[in-house]
Amino acid sequence: MLRAFSHTNGRCAFHHAKCWPHRKSVLAIRREDVNAWERRAPLAPKHVKELTQMGYKVLVQPSNRRAIHEKDYIKAGGIIQEDISEASLIVGVKRPPEDKLIPKKNYAFFSHTIKAQEANMPLLDEILRQEIRLFDYEKMVDHKGMRVVAFGKWAGVAGMINILHGLGLRFLALGHHTPFMHIGMAHNYRNSSQAVQAVRDAGYEISLGLMPKSVGPLTFVFTGTGNVSKGAQEMFNALPCEFVEPHELKEVSRSGDLRKVYGTVLSRHHHLVRKHDGLYDPVDYDKHPELYTSRFSTDIAPYTTCLINGIYWEQHTPRLLSRQDAQKLLVPVRSAAGATEGCPELPHKLLAICDISADTGGSIEFMTECTTIDSPFCMYDADQHIIHDSVEGSGILMCSIDNLPAQLPIEATEYFGDMLFPYIEEMLLSEGSEPLESQNYSSIVRDAVIASNGSLTAKYEYIQKLRESREYAQSLKMGNKKRVLLLGSGYVSGPVLEYLTRDSNVDITVASVMKEQLEQLMKKYSNVTSVHIDVIKHEEKLSSLVKKHDLVISLLPYSAHPLVAKKCIDNKVNLVTASYLTPAMKELQESVEAAGITVISEMGLDPGLDHMLAMECIDKAKEVGATVVSYTSFCGGLPAPEHSDNPLRYKFSWSPQGVLLNTVQSATYLKNGEIINIPAGGALLDSVTPMDFFPGLNLEGFPNRDSTKYAEPYGIQTAHTLLRGTLRYKGYSKTMGGFVKLGLINPDPYPLLSSTTPPLTWKELMCKLVGIKLPAEYHVLKEAVFSKLEKDKSQLEAVEWLGLLGDEPVPAADSIVGALAKHMEMKLPFGTGERDMIVMRNEIGLRHPSGHLEDKFIDLVVYGDNKGYSAMAKTVGYPTAIAAKMVLDGEIDAKGMVIPLTKNVYGPILERVRAEGIVYSTRSVIKQ
């Protein structure tokens, strides 16, 4: 199947070289040192043997990594030698490091400079400075423009093996054992023949009908007709396969034979059409590709199990798939009647993409980063627009390795060498220091010379112009870049960064005291830089950071926002936060207006989405002349029911300290025309009410802060009831009440917990809080705590469960509640595979002009994703990010303090959060 290239053409190619005067020239094969997996060489021993028999000296730099052993090169007549300065021609596969270049030599390798690739411009500059003659294999083309020296076929072969292996893993993650599980990664095979046998063995099992019936017929689509696609198809042919025309794909994907797999080869005319008339004209397309669009996402992709992409994308040409296309293709299919838990159907047809082109941001728009041989697969989740390293979860399996032939290095070397060998002698019989004009090169070799004698050759002078053009565009772009400072790197920062980094014109700096969190974020997101700093303790540095940005997003605790706001006022920089507009923030109103900046608060979940959903309903009611007679809103971030197995029935997906302090806040609300005041200090926990609107969740609720203050901004002064509250599972408030009794929810400074003092154990701290002398026996302390808890056994059990009577050190903190928050964050995190949920219920009573009453019920329930963002992170982060983007883009231009109560603000945000999977429902009950 995978046959070797014949040497006949190689030998014949030397006849034209006899016009050069014969002299003993030296060729060197350099060591590959750019990538640990790069085990290839440009020439194999058989090529070295032929060169040495012709009288040439061949040096081979030693390398234990090279797949072909040194003894084979020695046997062929090569000389293993570190110093290769004697050579007139130095050949390699990949680029050498700049500091390894030797002046005035001939070099041949893939330089990746012909598009003025920014990463390789320092290499090109050094080549010019050292007056090196550079032959680039990529530009060795025949009269038709087809490359004559390439690894393309072996990229296709390796890519096909890899994706078959990946499909085995993906099917298993979806609940199906398949024959593909017996296929390994390409580099696990000594040669392609072994891989072919493994694929044939899998194919034999498929032909026996051993594919699970519930997965349906498998279809493979190959794009491109070049060597890459042909290599992939050769490997595919080892399966029991049938090739069909693209228009037949729909039928075979539904009713095809499960004892075979189906393939189709896609050419331009199959999916490209002119936008205005739906026709394809190849000549017109070559001239005006921007006038065309692709129908791949509608005509081919819905019937494709695996896409093998072998085409490169250029600007102004249509893409195969966009992010929006992926979202549509990943909509779950309806389960058939025969599907069971043990024999599930596939969630959607398109399971995998092997992008052999490895063209980031190219024909597959959402392929933004190549995978590697070490980590070959990732999952693209179109709904969240995130990529995670796994074969599990929702999304499309992606494989986009950019050095695939390195997985089959021996055959790839021999194949490539066969193609390169006919041109070696003419490159070898010249000195890099000689003028290019004096060289009698063939057109294929001459046209591949990028640089010579310290200058770009005439054919490639455009590279310098391209560089200058790009650098100029970058300077303009940098001038137009929008700079965002994100303060905080906790739970919510992920969705904020994910959303904002979709716009390459936004540069983000993340400042945080949490170094490990910063490092994780830097690995995950592009155009993001980090600053490790405690901005609260370094006000001058905070001011300096704010000054360099156009917008600040603060995800810090609400107590830090006045400080951040003052720095924004001083530097005339806009600010967005998700926290309440506190009295301390309101005091800055005049200063904010005088500075002419926008400060947006309450742009998260609660407060945030609760305001927006309320105002959308209230504004619509007013449009029909109705008045609001009551408004009640309860919201809570909770563990999903199956993960609520602890005394608090709670786990932390946002600031633990904020959760704890909320329980000792004061609260005010309006009920049936009467104002109810609840003092601070814990009385709030005595005002708990069972919530029965979702009976299966066993919820309780308690008032949250001052609800009455929203009557005026909401424009509902007519309401006789106005209550905003917090939801928890039943039992939470009682447990938290025990902590209040013990003095654990105390925000006052507590010097004994300072990092500069000797550490206390929880046992020692509890002794101080309940007033018994140290040292104390465990049972003595337990009895004292029990008395302090007024003999409440469930509260004592919670204290013991958290280890608050033990010898574990108390975390250093400014206050007792701060220490408890850090302790709880360690004791009550969401574990691997656990998810949280958001529950919100708005109930709005309306009186219509006719006199009849209507109750509006607005429900928002959002679950976190096991492998992605928590529900809390999504419902706080995305509204915050969307508001920030609206400020950057000028959609929100009001100056002063802003909360999302007007249609021009809440309208676009509610629409855009839907696209991020945050979906609410509304229903009405009419009363006479």
JSON list of C-alpha atoms in Angstrom, two decimals, residues 675-761:
[
{"chain": "A", "resi": 675, "resn": "ILE", "atom": "CA", "xyz": [-41.49, 47.95, 56.25]},
{"chain": "A", "resi": 676, "resn": "ILE", "atom": "CA", "xyz": [-39.65, 45.13, 58.04]},
{"chain": "A", "resi": 677, "resn": "ASN", "atom": "CA", "xyz": [-36.18, 45.85, 59.47]},
{"chain": "A", "resi": 678, "resn": "ILE", "atom": "CA", "xyz": [-33.78, 43.05, 60.47]},
{"chain": "A", "resi": 679, "resn": "PRO", "atom": "CA", "xyz": [-30.72, 44.19, 62.44]},
{"chain": "A", "resi": 680, "resn": "ALA", "atom": "CA", "xyz": [-27.17, 43.12, 61.61]},
{"chain": "A", "resi": 681, "resn": "GLY", "atom": "CA", "xyz": [-25.35, 40.47, 63.59]},
{"chain": "A", "resi": 682, "resn": "GLY", "atom": "CA", "xyz": [-27.18, 37.28, 62.63]},
{"chain": "A", "resi": 683, "resn": "ALA", "atom": "CA", "xyz": [-30.87, 38.03, 63.18]},
{"chain": "A", "resi": 684, "resn": "LEU", "atom": "CA", "xyz": [-31.26, 37.52, 59.42]},
{"chain": "A", "resi": 685, "resn": "LEU", "atom": "CA", "xyz": [-30.94, 33.78, 59.96]},
{"chain": "A", "resi": 686, "resn": "ASP", "atom": "CA", "xyz": [-34.06, 33.83, 62.11]},
{"chain": "A", "resi": 687, "resn": "SER", "atom": "CA", "xyz": [-36.08, 35.20, 59.17]},
{"chain": "A", "resi": 688, "resn": "VAL", "atom": "CA", "xyz": [-35.81, 32.08, 57.04]},
{"chain": "A", "resi": 689, "resn": "THR", "atom": "CA", "xyz": [-38.82, 30.95, 54.99]},
{"chain": "A", "resi": 690, "resn": "PRO", "atom": "CA", "xyz": [-39.33, 27.63, 53.13]},
{"chain": "A", "resi": 691, "resn": "MET", "atom": "CA", "xyz": [-39.38, 28.13, 49.36]},
{"chain": "A", "resi": 692, "resn": "ASP", "atom": "CA", "xyz": [-41.71, 25.75, 47.51]},
{"chain": "A", "resi": 693, "resn": "PHE", "atom": "CA", "xyz": [-41.61, 26.96, 43.90]},
{"chain": "A", "resi": 694, "resn": "PHE", "atom": "CA", "xyz": [-39.21, 24.10, 43.06]},
{"chain": "A", "resi": 695, "resn": "PRO", "atom": "CA", "xyz": [-40.39, 21.54, 45.65]},
{"chain": "A", "resi": 696, "resn": "GLY", "atom": "CA", "xyz": [-37.85, 18.90, 44.66]},
{"chain": "A", "resi": 697, "resn": "LEU", "atom": "CA", "xyz": [-34.97, 21.18, 45.63]},
{"chain": "A", "resi": 698, "resn": "ASN", "atom": "CA", "xyz": [-36.02, 21.65, 49.30]},
{"chain": "A", "resi": 699, "resn": "LEU", "atom": "CA", "xyz": [-35.03, 25.32, 49.36]},
{"chain": "A", "resi": 700, "resn": "GLU", "atom": "CA", "xyz": [-35.16, 28.02, 52.01]},
{"chain": "A", "resi": 701, "resn": "GLY", "atom": "CA", "xyz": [-34.78, 31.77, 51.61]},
{"chain": "A", "resi": 702, "resn": "PHE", "atom": "CA", "xyz": [-33.95, 34.84, 53.66]},
{"chain": "A", "resi": 703, "resn": "PRO", "atom": "CA", "xyz": [-33.98, 38.59, 52.90]},
{"chain": "A", "resi": 704, "resn": "ASN", "atom": "CA", "xyz": [-30.93, 40.21, 51.35]},
{"chain": "A", "resi": 705, "resn": "ARG", "atom": "CA", "xyz": [-29.85, 43.76, 52.29]},
{"chain": "A", "resi": 706, "resn": "ASP", "atom": "CA", "xyz": [-32.23, 46.69, 51.70]},
{"chain": "A", "resi": 707, "resn": "SER", "atom": "CA", "xyz": [-34.89, 45.70, 49.19]},
{"chain": "A", "resi": 708, "resn": "THR", "atom": "CA", "xyz": [-36.89, 48.92, 49.57]},
{"chain": "A", "resi": 709, "resn": "LYS", "atom": "CA", "xyz": [-34.20, 51.02, 47.91]},
{"chain": "A", "resi": 710, "resn": "TYR", "atom": "CA", "xyz": [-35.13, 49.48, 44.54]},
{"chain": "A", "resi": 711, "resn": "ALA", "atom": "CA", "xyz": [-38.67, 50.89, 44.52]},
{"chain": "A", "resi": 712, "resn": "GLU", "atom": "CA", "xyz": [-37.54, 54.16, 42.98]},
{"chain": "A", "resi": 713, "resn": "PRO", "atom": "CA", "xyz": [-34.89, 52.95, 40.48]},
{"chain": "A", "resi": 714, "resn": "TYR", "atom": "CA", "xyz": [-37.24, 50.15, 39.35]},
{"chain": "A", "resi": 715, "resn": "GLY", "atom": "CA", "xyz": [-40.07, 52.69, 39.14]},
{"chain": "A", "resi": 716, "resn": "ILE", "atom": "CA", "xyz": [-42.40, 50.48, 41.20]},
{"chain": "A", "resi": 717, "resn": "GLN", "atom": "CA", "xyz": [-43.40, 52.81, 44.05]},
{"chain": "A", "resi": 718, "resn": "THR", "atom": "CA", "xyz": [-46.90, 51.35, 43.65]},
{"chain": "A", "resi": 719, "resn": "ALA", "atom": "CA", "xyz": [-45.76, 47.95, 45.01]},
{"chain": "A", "resi": 720, "resn": "HIS", "atom": "CA", "xyz": [-47.04, 46.94, 48.46]},
{"chain": "A", "resi": 721, "resn": "THR", "atom": "CA", "xyz": [-44.48, 44.10, 48.63]},
{"chain": "A", "resi": 722, "resn": "LEU", "atom": "CA", "xyz": [-40.85, 44.42, 47.66]},
{"chain": "A", "resi": 723, "resn": "LEU", "atom": "CA", "xyz": [-38.46, 41.66, 48.72]},
{"chain": "A", "resi": 724, "resn": "ARG", "atom": "CA", "xyz": [-35.12, 40.47, 47.39]},
{"chain": "A", "resi": 725, "resn": "GLY", "atom": "CA", "xyz": [-33.65, 37.38, 49.03]},
{"chain": "A", "resi": 726, "resn": "THR", "atom": "CA", "xyz": [-31.06, 34.59, 49.01]},
{"chain": "A", "resi": 727, "resn": "LEU", "atom": "CA", "xyz": [-31.77, 30.91, 48.35]},
{"chain": "A", "resi": 728, "resn": "ARG", "atom": "CA", "xyz": [-30.09, 28.00, 50.11]},
{"chain": "A", "resi": 729, "resn": "TYR", "atom": "CA", "xyz": [-30.89, 24.35, 50.75]},
{"chain": "A", "resi": 730, "resn": "LYS", "atom": "CA", "xyz": [-32.87, 23.73, 53.93]},
{"chain": "A", "resi": 731, "resn": "GLY", "atom": "CA", "xyz": [-30.52, 23.43, 56.92]},
{"chain": "A", "resi": 732, "resn": "TYR", "atom": "CA", "xyz": [-27.95, 25.98, 55.72]},
{"chain": "A", "resi": 733, "resn": "SER", "atom": "CA", "xyz": [-29.23, 28.84, 57.86]},
{"chain": "A", "resi": 734, "resn": "LYS", "atom": "CA", "xyz": [-29.38, 26.76, 61.02]},
{"chain": "A", "resi": 735, "resn": "THR", "atom": "CA", "xyz": [-25.78, 25.63, 60.58]},
{"chain": "A", "resi": 736, "resn": "MET", "atom": "CA", "xyz": [-24.60, 29.15, 59.79]},
{"chain": "A", "resi": 737, "resn": "GLY", "atom": "CA", "xyz": [-26.43, 30.37, 62.88]},
{"chain": "A", "resi": 738, "resn": "GLY", "atom": "CA", "xyz": [-24.17, 28.16, 64.97]},
{"chain": "A", "resi": 739, "resn": "PHE", "atom": "CA", "xyz": [-21.09, 29.91, 63.54]},
{"chain": "A", "resi": 740, "resn": "VAL", "atom": "CA", "xyz": [-22.63, 33.27, 64.45]},
{"chain": "A", "resi": 741, "resn": "LYS", "atom": "CA", "xyz": [-23.22, 32.11, 68.03]},
{"chain": "A", "resi": 742, "resn": "LEU", "atom": "CA", "xyz": [-19.56, 31.11, 68.32]},
{"chain": "A", "resi": 743, "resn": "GLY", "atom": "CA", "xyz": [-18.30, 34.46, 67.02]},
{"chain": "A", "resi": 744, "resn": "LEU", "atom": "CA", "xyz": [-16.81, 32.94, 63.88]},
{"chain": "A", "resi": 745, "resn": "ILE", "atom": "CA", "xyz": [-18.55, 35.38, 61.50]},
{"chain": "A", "resi": 746, "resn": "ASN", "atom": "CA", "xyz": [-16.63, 38.34, 62.93]},
{"chain": "A", "resi": 747, "resn": "PRO", "atom": "CA", "xyz": [-15.09, 40.77, 60.42]},
{"chain": "A", "resi": 748, "resn": "ASP", "atom": "CA", "xyz": [-13.26, 42.84, 63.05]},
{"chain": "A", "resi": 749, "resn": "PRO", "atom": "CA", "xyz": [-9.43, 42.83, 62.99]},
{"chain": "A", "resi": 750, "resn": "TYR", "atom": "CA", "xyz": [-7.97, 39.94, 64.98]},
{"chain": "A", "resi": 751, "resn": "PRO", "atom": "CA", "xyz": [-4.18, 40.44, 65.36]},
{"chain": "A", "resi": 752, "resn": "LEU", "atom": "CA", "xyz": [-3.56, 36.95, 66.75]},
{"chain": "A", "resi": 753, "resn": "LEU", "atom": "CA", "xyz": [-4.24, 35.56, 63.24]},
{"chain": "A", "resi": 754, "resn": "SER", "atom": "CA", "xyz": [-1.68, 37.79, 61.55]},
{"chain": "A", "resi": 755, "resn": "SER", "atom": "CA", "xyz": [0.98, 36.09, 59.45]},
{"chain": "A", "resi": 756, "resn": "THR", "atom": "CA", "xyz": [3.60, 37.74, 61.68]},
{"chain": "A", "resi": 757, "resn": "THR", "atom": "CA", "xyz": [2.37, 36.02, 64.88]},
{"chain": "A", "resi": 758, "resn": "PRO", "atom": "CA", "xyz": [2.80, 32.37, 65.94]},
{"chain": "A", "resi": 759, "resn": "PRO", "atom": "CA", "xyz": [0.09, 30.26, 64.31]},
{"chain": "A", "resi": 760, "resn": "LEU", "atom": "CA", "xyz": [-2.95, 29.17, 66.29]},
{"chain": "A", "resi": 761, "resn": "THR", "atom": "CA", "xyz": [-4.77, 25.87, 65.95]}
]
